[in-house]
Short mmCIF file of C-alpha atoms in Angstrom, two decimals:
data_model
loop_
_atom_site.label_atom_id
_atom_site.label_comp_id
_atom_site.label_asym_id
_atom_site.label_seq_id
_atom_site.Cartn_x
_atom_site.Cartn_y
_atom_site.Cartn_z
CA ASN A 4 -8.57 -7.76 45.54
CA ALA A 5 -7.64 -11.79 47.04
CA GLY A 6 -7.71 -13.34 42.89
CA VAL A 7 -7.99 -17.05 43.54
CA THR A 8 -9.42 -18.84 46.29
CA GLN A 9 -9.69 -21.93 47.21
CA THR A 10 -11.60 -24.21 49.97
CA PRO A 11 -11.00 -26.53 51.56
CA LYS A 12 -7.34 -25.96 52.19
CA PHE A 13 -7.51 -29.72 53.32
CA GLN A 14 -10.10 -32.90 53.23
CA VAL A 15 -10.32 -36.43 53.66
CA LEU A 16 -12.70 -38.78 53.19
CA LYS A 17 -13.94 -42.34 53.21
CA THR A 18 -14.28 -44.29 49.53
CA GLY A 19 -17.41 -43.83 48.66
CA GLN A 20 -18.23 -40.44 50.50
CA SER A 21 -18.98 -37.08 47.76
CA MET A 22 -17.76 -33.29 48.47
CA THR A 23 -17.35 -30.07 46.76
CA LEU A 24 -14.37 -28.14 46.25
CA GLN A 25 -15.43 -24.45 46.03
CA CYS A 26 -13.44 -21.92 43.64
CA ALA A 27 -14.27 -18.11 43.25
CA GLN A 28 -11.98 -15.35 41.90
CA ASP A 29 -12.83 -11.96 41.96
CA MET A 30 -11.15 -10.24 38.88
CA ASN A 31 -14.15 -10.63 37.32
CA HIS A 32 -12.25 -13.95 34.67
CA ASN A 33 -14.34 -15.28 32.02
CA SER A 34 -13.21 -18.22 32.00
CA MET A 35 -12.45 -21.20 35.07
CA TYR A 36 -10.76 -24.10 35.66
CA TRP A 37 -10.11 -27.50 37.48
CA TYR A 38 -6.29 -28.90 37.09
CA ARG A 39 -5.56 -32.12 38.84
CA GLN A 40 -1.59 -32.42 40.32
CA ASP A 41 0.07 -35.48 40.62
CA PRO A 42 3.38 -36.82 40.89
CA GLY A 43 5.41 -36.59 37.48
CA MET A 44 2.24 -36.07 35.65
CA GLY A 45 1.67 -31.91 35.85
CA LEU A 46 -1.45 -30.82 35.56
CA ARG A 47 -4.02 -32.14 34.10
CA LEU A 48 -7.49 -30.44 32.88
CA ILE A 49 -10.54 -32.02 34.50
CA TYR A 50 -13.15 -28.98 33.37
CA TYR A 51 -13.64 -25.49 32.69
CA SER A 52 -16.06 -22.81 32.34
CA ALA A 53 -14.86 -20.51 29.18
CA SER A 54 -17.96 -18.61 30.38
CA GLU A 55 -20.75 -18.11 32.92
CA GLY A 56 -23.21 -20.72 31.62
CA THR A 57 -20.76 -23.76 30.02
CA THR A 58 -19.18 -26.26 31.27
CA ASP A 59 -17.14 -28.78 28.98
CA LYS A 60 -14.85 -31.62 29.98
CA GLY A 61 -11.23 -31.51 29.49
CA GLU A 62 -8.51 -34.17 30.21
CA VAL A 63 -9.39 -36.79 32.80
CA PRO A 64 -13.17 -35.57 33.49
CA ASN A 65 -14.65 -39.44 35.00
CA GLY A 66 -15.89 -39.16 38.98
CA TYR A 67 -16.65 -35.30 38.08
CA ASN A 68 -18.86 -33.12 38.13
CA VAL A 69 -19.46 -29.09 37.93
CA SER A 70 -21.22 -26.11 38.30
CA ARG A 71 -20.11 -22.58 37.33
CA LEU A 72 -22.59 -21.07 39.64
CA ASN A 73 -22.44 -17.43 38.90
CA LYS A 74 -19.33 -15.24 37.03
CA ARG A 75 -17.45 -15.82 40.63
CA GLU A 76 -18.01 -18.74 41.55
CA PHE A 77 -17.11 -22.56 39.82
CA SER A 78 -17.18 -25.94 41.83
CA LEU A 79 -15.83 -28.70 41.58
CA ARG A 80 -18.32 -31.80 43.12
CA LEU A 81 -17.03 -35.16 43.71
CA GLU A 82 -20.11 -37.68 43.50
CA SER A 83 -18.30 -41.34 44.90
CA ALA A 84 -15.36 -40.73 46.21
CA ALA A 85 -12.68 -42.72 45.22
CA PRO A 86 -9.06 -43.53 45.88
CA SER A 87 -7.67 -42.63 43.24
CA GLN A 88 -8.34 -39.45 42.94
CA THR A 89 -6.54 -38.50 45.88
CA SER A 90 -4.77 -35.77 44.20
CA VAL A 91 -3.60 -32.16 45.11
CA TYR A 92 -6.92 -29.90 43.00
CA PHE A 93 -6.14 -26.36 41.84
CA CYS A 94 -8.58 -23.89 40.27
CA ALA A 95 -7.93 -21.51 37.81
CA SER A 96 -9.48 -18.52 36.10
CA SER A 97 -8.07 -16.05 33.39
CA ALA A 98 -9.15 -13.38 30.30
CA GLN A 99 -8.35 -12.92 27.48
CA LEU A 100 -5.23 -9.91 27.21
CA ALA A 101 -5.21 -7.83 24.35
CA GLY A 102 -4.48 -9.13 21.79
CA GLY A 103 -2.25 -11.28 23.08
CA PRO A 104 -3.00 -15.07 25.20
CA TYR A 105 -5.39 -16.40 27.96
CA GLU A 106 -3.04 -15.55 31.37
CA GLN A 107 -4.17 -17.98 33.48
CA TYR A 108 -3.99 -17.25 37.87
CA PHE A 109 -4.01 -20.21 40.25
CA GLY A 110 -5.63 -20.59 43.46
CA PRO A 111 -4.11 -22.21 46.42
CA GLY A 112 -4.96 -25.40 45.61
CA THR A 113 -7.11 -28.31 48.10
CA ARG A 114 -5.05 -31.13 49.09
CA LEU A 115 -7.38 -34.66 48.88
CA THR A 116 -6.96 -37.90 50.05
CA VAL A 117 -9.30 -40.51 49.65
CA THR A 118 -8.94 -43.55 52.12
CA ALA B 8 -1.71 -34.15 19.17
CA GLN B 9 -0.81 -30.26 20.77
CA SER B 10 1.78 -31.62 23.54
CA VAL B 11 4.28 -30.06 25.77
CA THR B 12 7.93 -31.64 26.73
CA GLN B 13 9.59 -30.80 29.77
CA PRO B 14 12.72 -33.28 29.42
CA ASP B 15 14.78 -33.06 33.14
CA ILE B 16 12.29 -34.13 35.79
CA HIS B 17 14.81 -33.08 38.37
CA ILE B 18 17.61 -30.52 38.90
CA THR B 19 19.73 -29.85 40.87
CA VAL B 20 22.55 -26.50 40.61
CA SER B 21 24.82 -25.24 43.23
CA GLU B 22 23.38 -21.37 44.50
CA GLY B 23 24.69 -18.86 42.62
CA ALA B 24 25.80 -21.06 39.55
CA SER B 25 23.67 -20.02 36.47
CA LEU B 26 20.50 -22.86 35.17
CA GLU B 27 18.72 -23.38 32.06
CA LEU B 28 14.75 -25.52 32.09
CA ARG B 29 14.46 -27.10 29.21
CA CYS B 30 11.02 -27.20 27.27
CA ASN B 31 9.71 -28.26 23.97
CA TYR B 32 6.55 -27.84 22.37
CA SER B 33 4.37 -29.68 19.12
CA TYR B 34 1.68 -26.66 18.25
CA GLY B 35 -0.08 -27.07 15.26
CA ALA B 36 0.01 -23.32 15.33
CA THR B 37 1.99 -20.13 16.46
CA PRO B 38 1.41 -20.48 19.97
CA TYR B 39 1.09 -18.89 22.87
CA LEU B 40 4.15 -19.65 25.94
CA PHE B 41 4.18 -19.52 29.69
CA TRP B 42 5.99 -20.75 32.33
CA TYR B 43 5.15 -21.28 35.68
CA VAL B 44 6.73 -22.03 39.44
CA GLN B 45 5.53 -23.59 41.81
CA SER B 46 7.05 -23.46 44.97
CA PRO B 47 5.87 -26.07 47.29
CA GLY B 48 2.28 -26.10 49.21
CA GLN B 49 1.94 -23.30 47.30
CA GLY B 50 0.10 -22.59 44.48
CA LEU B 51 1.44 -21.58 40.53
CA GLN B 52 2.53 -18.54 39.82
CA LEU B 53 3.50 -16.68 35.77
CA LEU B 54 7.54 -16.25 35.78
CA LEU B 55 6.76 -14.70 32.23
CA LYS B 56 5.10 -15.25 28.99
CA TYR B 57 5.60 -15.10 24.90
CA PHE B 58 3.07 -14.58 22.55
CA SER B 59 4.87 -12.18 20.28
CA GLY B 60 7.63 -9.78 18.66
CA ASP B 61 11.03 -10.11 20.71
CA THR B 62 11.68 -13.82 21.13
CA LEU B 63 13.67 -12.98 24.22
CA VAL B 64 11.10 -12.62 26.78
CA GLN B 65 12.07 -11.11 30.49
CA GLY B 66 10.42 -12.48 33.69
CA ILE B 67 9.67 -11.68 37.34
CA LYS B 68 12.90 -13.14 39.91
CA GLY B 69 15.03 -12.36 37.33
CA PHE B 70 14.18 -15.07 34.39
CA GLU B 71 14.04 -15.30 31.14
CA ALA B 72 13.43 -17.34 28.84
CA GLU B 73 14.38 -17.36 25.24
CA PHE B 74 11.00 -18.45 22.37
CA LYS B 75 13.05 -20.95 19.43
CA ARG B 76 10.75 -21.54 16.38
CA SER B 77 13.33 -23.98 14.49
CA GLN B 78 13.45 -25.61 17.66
CA SER B 79 10.17 -25.91 19.63
CA SER B 80 11.66 -24.79 22.03
CA PHE B 81 11.13 -21.71 25.15
CA ASN B 82 13.66 -22.92 27.66
CA LEU B 83 14.30 -20.65 30.96
CA ARG B 84 17.17 -19.26 32.44
CA LYS B 85 18.43 -17.51 34.84
CA PRO B 86 22.10 -16.06 35.27
CA SER B 87 22.79 -16.83 39.05
CA VAL B 88 20.37 -19.20 40.86
CA HIS B 89 19.21 -18.04 44.44
CA TRP B 90 18.11 -20.82 47.00
CA SER B 91 14.72 -19.51 47.13
CA ASP B 92 14.61 -20.80 43.74
CA ALA B 93 14.60 -23.86 43.96
CA ALA B 94 10.42 -25.24 43.35
CA GLU B 95 8.33 -26.95 40.61
CA TYR B 96 8.72 -25.35 37.23
CA PHE B 97 5.92 -26.08 34.63
CA CYS B 98 6.52 -24.91 30.96
CA ALA B 99 2.45 -23.84 28.96
CA VAL B 100 1.41 -23.55 25.69
CA GLY B 101 -1.80 -22.87 24.60
CA PRO B 102 -4.73 -21.12 24.00
CA TYR B 103 -6.13 -24.48 23.29
CA SER B 104 -8.65 -22.61 21.15
CA SER B 105 -9.82 -19.35 20.97
CA ASN B 106 -12.65 -19.20 22.95
CA THR B 107 -11.50 -21.52 25.92
CA GLY B 108 -7.76 -20.17 26.67
CA LYS B 109 -7.55 -23.53 28.01
CA LEU B 110 -3.11 -24.71 28.30
CA ILE B 111 -1.34 -27.88 27.94
CA PHE B 112 1.06 -28.03 30.65
CA GLY B 113 4.38 -30.12 30.70
CA GLN B 114 5.14 -32.29 33.20
CA GLY B 115 7.74 -30.11 35.05
CA THR B 116 10.30 -30.08 36.70
CA THR B 117 12.18 -29.76 40.17
CA LEU B 118 15.02 -26.85 40.63
CA GLN B 119 17.25 -28.23 44.15
CA VAL B 120 19.58 -25.55 44.58
CA LYS B 121 22.34 -26.37 47.21
CA PRO B 122 24.23 -24.02 49.68
#
């Protein structure tokens, strides 16, 4: 049981290049999320997918697209990378606990630098 | 609007000393509250959560937190800090809506432990 996995771990892009960050979970969770983490900003939600086949914008969606490929996989795409997208990206997944809150499980992160 | 505030960006304590990390939230309904820890270069790991019942909750690694509705606070405590506790700590509130599981995160508090 690997939990939430992300690839790649590190990436350097030039301005204008594109790339896709991959995320997969093996916990049969319905909901998946993409966050970015910047110093002093905490975690900010980029996009989320409440269930397979649905995606919605979060707090900072501009410059990103997502695909919920199936229940396990949720990818994040940067079509034309900009230096402002230099950040650490985290994928998370969650399932509602019986009668309780959604506990999110996080992947190890992707450190992206755009030059 | 819902929000989470961690007033202390950086805290330094001596090993063996007690620790309290502050978290204040603004949320319209009864909140679900979480504390996560992030070790350097790692993803986020859940320390503890509160969603009902006893307002003092116990977590992993000897941490506890107390929910105080009157103060809109959910402070994290540990009686005796170990050097391995040095990390960044995030408070979160949610779910933002009943069918998405979105969480709102605070800006984080970095804990440094002096030998």
